[in-house]
Coordinates of C-alpha atoms and ligand atoms in Angstrom, one line a residue:
X1 CA -33.8 5.9 -37.9
X2 CA -36.9 3.9 -37.2
X3 CA -36.9 4.9 -33.6
X4 CA -39.4 7.5 -32.5
X5 CA -37.8 10.5 -31.0
X6 CA -39.9 11.9 -28.2
X7 CA -39.9 12.7 -24.5
X8 CA -40.7 9.6 -22.6
X9 CA -41.0 10.0 -18.9
X10 CA -38.2 8.2 -17.0
X11 CA -39.5 5.7 -14.5
X12 CA -38.1 4.2 -11.4
X13 CA -37.1 0.6 -12.1
X14 CA -38.2 -0.4 -8.7
X15 CA -41.6 1.2 -8.0
X16 CA -42.4 2.7 -11.3
X17 CA -42.7 6.3 -10.1
X18 CA -41.8 9.1 -12.5
X19 CA -38.3 10.4 -12.0
X20 CA -37.7 14.1 -11.9
X21 CA -35.4 15.2 -14.7
X22 CA -33.1 18.2 -14.2
X23 CA -31.1 19.7 -17.0
X24 CA -28.1 17.6 -17.9
X25 CA -27.9 15.6 -14.7
X26 CA -27.5 11.9 -15.4
X27 CA -28.5 10.7 -11.9
X28 CA -32.1 10.5 -10.7
X29 CA -33.6 9.8 -7.4
X30 CA -37.1 8.3 -7.1
X31 CA -39.4 10.6 -5.1
X32 CA -41.2 7.6 -3.7
X33 CA -38.7 4.9 -2.8
X34 CA -35.6 7.2 -2.8
X35 CA -33.5 4.7 -4.9
X36 CA -30.9 6.3 -7.2
X37 CA -30.6 5.7 -10.9
X38 CA -27.9 6.6 -13.4
X39 CA -28.0 6.7 -17.2
X40 CA -26.1 3.7 -18.5
X41 CA -25.2 2.8 -22.0
X42 CA -28.8 2.5 -23.1
X43 CA -30.9 2.2 -19.9
X44 CA -31.2 3.5 -16.4
X45 CA -29.1 1.5 -14.0
X46 CA -29.3 1.4 -10.2
X47 CA -26.5 3.3 -8.5
X48 CA -25.5 3.6 -4.9
X49 CA -24.6 7.1 -3.9
X50 CA -22.0 7.5 -1.1
X51 CA -21.1 10.6 0.9
X52 CA -17.6 11.2 2.1
X53 CA -16.9 12.3 5.7
X54 CA -13.6 13.4 7.1
X55 CA -12.4 12.0 10.3
X56 CA -12.9 14.4 13.2
X57 CA -14.9 16.7 11.1
X58 CA -16.7 19.4 12.9
X59 CA -19.6 21.1 11.3
X60 CA -21.3 24.2 12.6
X61 CA -25.1 24.1 11.9
X62 CA -25.1 27.4 10.0
X63 CA -22.5 26.1 7.5
X64 CA -24.0 25.6 4.2
X65 CA -22.7 22.4 2.7
X66 CA -22.5 21.9 -1.0
X67 CA -22.1 18.3 -2.0
X68 CA -20.2 17.8 -5.2
X69 CA -20.1 14.4 -6.9
X70 CA -17.0 12.5 -8.0
X71 CA -16.5 9.1 -9.5
X72 CA -13.8 7.4 -7.7
X73 CA -11.8 4.6 -9.4
X74 CA -9.5 2.4 -7.3
X75 CA -6.4 1.4 -9.2
X76 CA -4.2 -1.4 -8.0
X77 CA -0.9 0.3 -7.2
X78 CA 1.2 -2.9 -7.9
X79 CA -0.4 -3.4 -11.3
X80 CA 0.1 0.2 -12.3
X81 CA 3.7 0.1 -11.1
X82 CA 4.4 -3.0 -13.2
X83 CA 2.9 -1.3 -16.3
X84 CA 5.1 1.8 -15.7
X85 CA 8.2 -0.3 -15.3
X86 CA 7.3 -2.3 -18.5
X87 CA 6.8 1.0 -20.4
X88 CA 10.2 2.3 -19.3
X89 CA 11.9 -1.0 -20.2
X90 CA 10.3 -1.0 -23.6
X91 CA 11.4 2.6 -24.3
X92 CA 14.9 1.7 -23.1
X93 CA 15.0 -1.3 -25.5
X94 CA 13.8 0.8 -28.4
X95 CA 16.3 3.5 -27.7
X96 CA 19.2 1.0 -27.5
X97 CA 18.0 -0.9 -30.6
X98 CA 18.0 2.3 -32.7
X99 CA 21.5 3.2 -31.6
X100 CA 22.8 -0.3 -32.2
X101 CA 21.3 -0.5 -35.6
X102 CA 23.0 2.8 -36.4
X103 CA 26.4 1.6 -35.1
X104 CA 26.1 -1.6 -37.2
X105 CA 25.2 0.5 -40.3
X106 CA 28.3 2.6 -39.6
X107 CA 30.5 -0.5 -39.4
X108 CA 29.1 -1.9 -42.6
X109 CA 29.7 1.5 -44.4
X110 CA 33.2 1.6 -43.0
X111 CA 34.1 -1.9 -44.4
X112 CA 32.8 -0.9 -47.8
X113 CA 34.9 2.2 -47.7
X114 CA 32.0 4.5 -48.4
X115 CA 31.9 6.3 -45.0
X116 CA 34.5 8.8 -44.1
X117 CA 35.7 7.2 -40.9
X118 CA 39.2 8.6 -41.7
X119 CA 39.6 11.5 -39.1
X120 CA 41.8 13.4 -41.6
X121 CA 39.1 13.4 -44.3
X122 CA 37.3 16.4 -42.7
X123 CA 36.1 18.2 -45.9
X124 CA 35.0 14.9 -47.4
X125 CA 31.3 15.1 -48.2
X126 CA 31.0 11.4 -47.4
X127 CA 32.0 12.2 -43.8
X128 CA 29.4 14.9 -43.6
X129 CA 26.8 12.4 -44.7
X130 CA 28.1 10.1 -41.9
X131 CA 27.8 12.9 -39.4
X132 CA 24.2 13.7 -40.5
X133 CA 23.4 10.0 -40.2
X134 CA 24.6 9.7 -36.7
X135 CA 22.7 12.9 -35.8
X136 CA 19.5 11.4 -37.2
X137 CA 20.0 8.2 -35.3
X138 CA 20.7 10.0 -32.1
X139 CA 17.5 12.0 -32.6
X140 CA 15.5 8.9 -33.3
X141 CA 16.8 7.2 -30.2
X142 CA 15.9 10.3 -28.2
X143 CA 12.4 10.3 -29.6
X144 CA 12.0 7.0 -27.8
X145 CA 13.6 8.3 -24.7
X146 CA 13.0 6.5 -21.5
X147 CA 11.8 8.8 -18.7
X148 CA 14.3 10.0 -16.0
X149 CA 15.1 7.3 -13.5
X150 CA 14.4 9.5 -10.4
X151 CA 10.9 10.4 -11.6
X152 CA 10.0 6.8 -12.2
X153 CA 11.4 5.8 -8.8
X154 CA 9.4 8.5 -7.2
X155 CA 6.1 7.3 -8.7
X156 CA 6.7 3.6 -8.2
X157 CA 7.7 4.2 -4.5
X158 CA 4.5 6.2 -4.0
X159 CA 2.3 3.5 -5.7
X160 CA 4.0 1.0 -3.4
X161 CA 3.2 3.1 -0.3
X162 CA -0.4 3.7 -1.3
X163 CA -1.3 0.1 -2.3
X164 CA -4.4 1.5 -4.0
X165 CA -4.3 4.7 -6.0
X166 CA -7.7 6.5 -6.0
X167 CA -8.4 8.5 -9.2
X168 CA -10.9 11.3 -8.4
X169 CA -13.0 12.1 -11.5
X170 CA -15.1 15.2 -11.0
X171 CA -18.7 14.5 -12.1
X172 CA -20.4 17.9 -11.5
X173 CA -21.3 19.9 -14.5
X174 CA -18.8 22.6 -15.4
X175 CA -18.6 25.1 -18.2
X176 CA -14.9 25.0 -17.9
X177 CA -13.7 21.5 -19.0
X178 CA -10.3 22.3 -17.6
X179 CA -12.0 22.3 -14.2
X180 CA -12.3 18.5 -14.4
X181 CA -8.6 18.1 -14.7
X182 CA -7.8 20.8 -12.2
X183 CA -10.0 19.5 -9.4
X184 CA -9.4 15.8 -10.3
X185 CA -5.6 16.4 -10.2
X186 CA -5.8 18.2 -6.8
X187 CA -7.5 15.3 -5.1
X188 CA -5.7 12.5 -6.9
X189 CA -2.4 14.0 -6.1
X190 CA -3.3 14.6 -2.4
X191 CA -5.1 11.2 -1.9
X192 CA -6.8 12.6 1.2
X193 CA -8.1 10.2 3.8
X194 CA -11.9 10.0 4.3
X195 CA -14.6 7.5 5.0
X196 CA -17.7 6.9 3.1
X197 CA -21.3 6.1 4.0
X198 CA -24.3 5.4 1.9
X199 CA -26.3 8.5 1.2
X200 CA -29.6 8.0 2.9
X201 CA -31.4 10.0 0.2
X202 CA -32.5 13.1 2.1
X203 CA -34.1 14.3 -1.0
X204 CA -31.3 16.4 -2.5
X205 CA -30.4 15.7 -6.1
X206 CA -27.0 14.4 -6.9
X207 CA -25.4 17.0 -9.2
X208 CA -23.9 14.3 -11.3
X209 CA -23.5 15.2 -15.0
X210 CA -20.9 12.6 -16.0
X211 CA -21.8 9.0 -16.9
X212 CA -19.5 6.3 -15.6
X213 CA -18.2 5.5 -19.1
X214 CA -17.3 9.1 -19.6
X215 CA -15.6 9.1 -16.2
X216 CA -13.6 6.0 -17.2
X217 CA -12.4 7.8 -20.3
X218 CA -11.0 10.6 -18.2
X219 CA -9.0 8.5 -15.7
X220 CA -5.8 8.3 -17.7
X221 CA -5.8 12.1 -18.3
X222 CA -6.3 12.9 -14.6
X223 CA -3.5 10.5 -13.6
X224 CA -1.2 12.1 -16.3
X225 CA -2.0 15.5 -14.9
X226 CA -0.5 14.5 -11.5
X227 CA 2.8 13.6 -13.1
X228 CA 5.9 15.8 -13.4
X229 CA 6.1 18.0 -16.5
X230 CA 8.8 16.0 -18.2
X231 CA 6.7 12.9 -18.0
X232 CA 3.6 14.7 -19.1
X233 CA 5.5 15.7 -22.3
X234 CA 6.8 12.2 -22.9
X235 CA 4.3 11.0 -25.4
X236 CA 6.1 7.7 -26.0
X237 CA 5.8 6.9 -22.3
X238 CA 2.2 8.1 -21.9
X239 CA 0.9 6.1 -24.8
X240 CA 2.0 2.9 -23.0
X241 CA 0.1 3.8 -19.8
X242 CA -3.5 2.9 -19.5
X243 CA -5.3 2.7 -16.1
X244 CA -7.7 -0.1 -15.3
X245 CA -10.0 0.3 -12.3
X246 CA -9.8 -2.7 -9.9
X247 CA -13.6 -2.5 -9.4
X248 CA -16.4 -0.4 -10.9
X249 CA -16.0 3.3 -10.0
X250 CA -18.2 4.5 -7.1
X251 CA -20.2 7.7 -7.0
X252 CA -19.2 9.7 -3.9
X253 CA -20.4 13.2 -2.9
X254 CA -17.8 15.4 -1.2
X255 CA -18.7 18.2 1.2
X256 CA -17.7 21.8 0.4
X257 CA -18.3 25.0 2.4
X258 CA -19.5 28.1 0.5
X259 CA -17.1 31.0 1.4
X260 CA -17.9 34.1 -0.6
X261 CA -17.4 33.1 -4.2
X262 CA -15.3 30.1 -3.3
X263 CA -16.1 26.5 -2.5
X264 CA -13.8 25.2 0.2
X265 CA -13.3 21.4 0.3
X266 CA -13.9 19.9 3.8
X267 CA -11.7 17.0 2.7
X268 CA -8.3 17.9 1.4
X269 CA -8.7 21.6 2.5
X270 CA -8.4 23.2 -1.0
X271 CA -10.8 25.7 -2.6
X272 CA -12.1 26.2 -6.0
X273 CA -14.0 29.1 -7.6
X274 CA -17.8 28.5 -7.5
X275 CA -17.8 29.5 -11.1
X276 CA -16.2 26.2 -12.0
X277 CA -19.4 24.5 -11.0
X278 CA -22.4 24.9 -13.1
X279 CA -25.6 24.8 -11.0
X280 CA -28.7 23.5 -12.6
X281 CA -32.1 25.0 -12.8
X282 CA -33.9 25.5 -9.4
X283 CA -31.1 23.7 -7.6
X284 CA -28.8 26.6 -7.2
X285 CA -27.1 26.1 -4.0
X286 CA -26.4 29.7 -3.1
X287 CA -29.4 31.6 -1.8
X288 CA -27.5 34.7 -0.9
X289 CA -28.6 36.8 -3.8
X290 CA -32.4 36.3 -4.3
X291 CA -33.8 37.4 -7.6
X292 CA -36.0 40.5 -7.3
X293 CA -39.1 39.9 -9.4
X294 CA -39.2 42.2 -12.5
X295 CA -35.6 43.2 -12.2
Ligands
LIG301 ZN1 -39.0 4.2 -6.8

């Protein structure tokens, strides 16, 4: 390690101003030119921050809006559909090949007279061996089991309808890593309609704690979480499915209303516990319980 470890101020790549650093957030906004930056593999990279709006959204001025960031990856529905169908076909072939190899082995054994194919030879230990062999072959074929047709039809039809599947990857900081899957699954399953506009940089920090590479690594898991339970437990199937975003993921903030201890999503109409979202430093978004000095 020849590199010197130390705290070097992060600077805006456009105007050179020092960027405010807040906890574990990976996005920064320049206080002078309002450009956004995100930690990349080894440098700051410019990033466009978008905000989502629901169509016909009405907002009362006293509503406190909490903006939570998500990376959104657009996946080509037709390409994913092909990949799923290929995975199913491969599993079906593997399953058939195992059963056929077993049947051929049985025939060979029958010709050599070793196997107890004689139905009268019930107590013959050779026939027990044959029985054990067919059980093993059936189990092996089952281990490479193709998913149920109706489930696959359901997914492929949905992908065809959607054209583009949006994967929502929560990017806010959470103490509960399961929250990423939970909220990401909710939105990815619902595919709610919304429009986006560039954030004008009103001076609020983006609460983004997840770099885009980390988000890309979570895509598959969020998609898997939207599947039915039998598919989720089919490791042979899942290991053949890998999602590729059609374009670089975009960073989009979504509006939530604070309601008691819940955050209600304006888009999609679901709520999450505010405890799932870790607020950073002075940028706590609830001002309802001011700290009493000395308490
Ligand atoms: Zn700047």
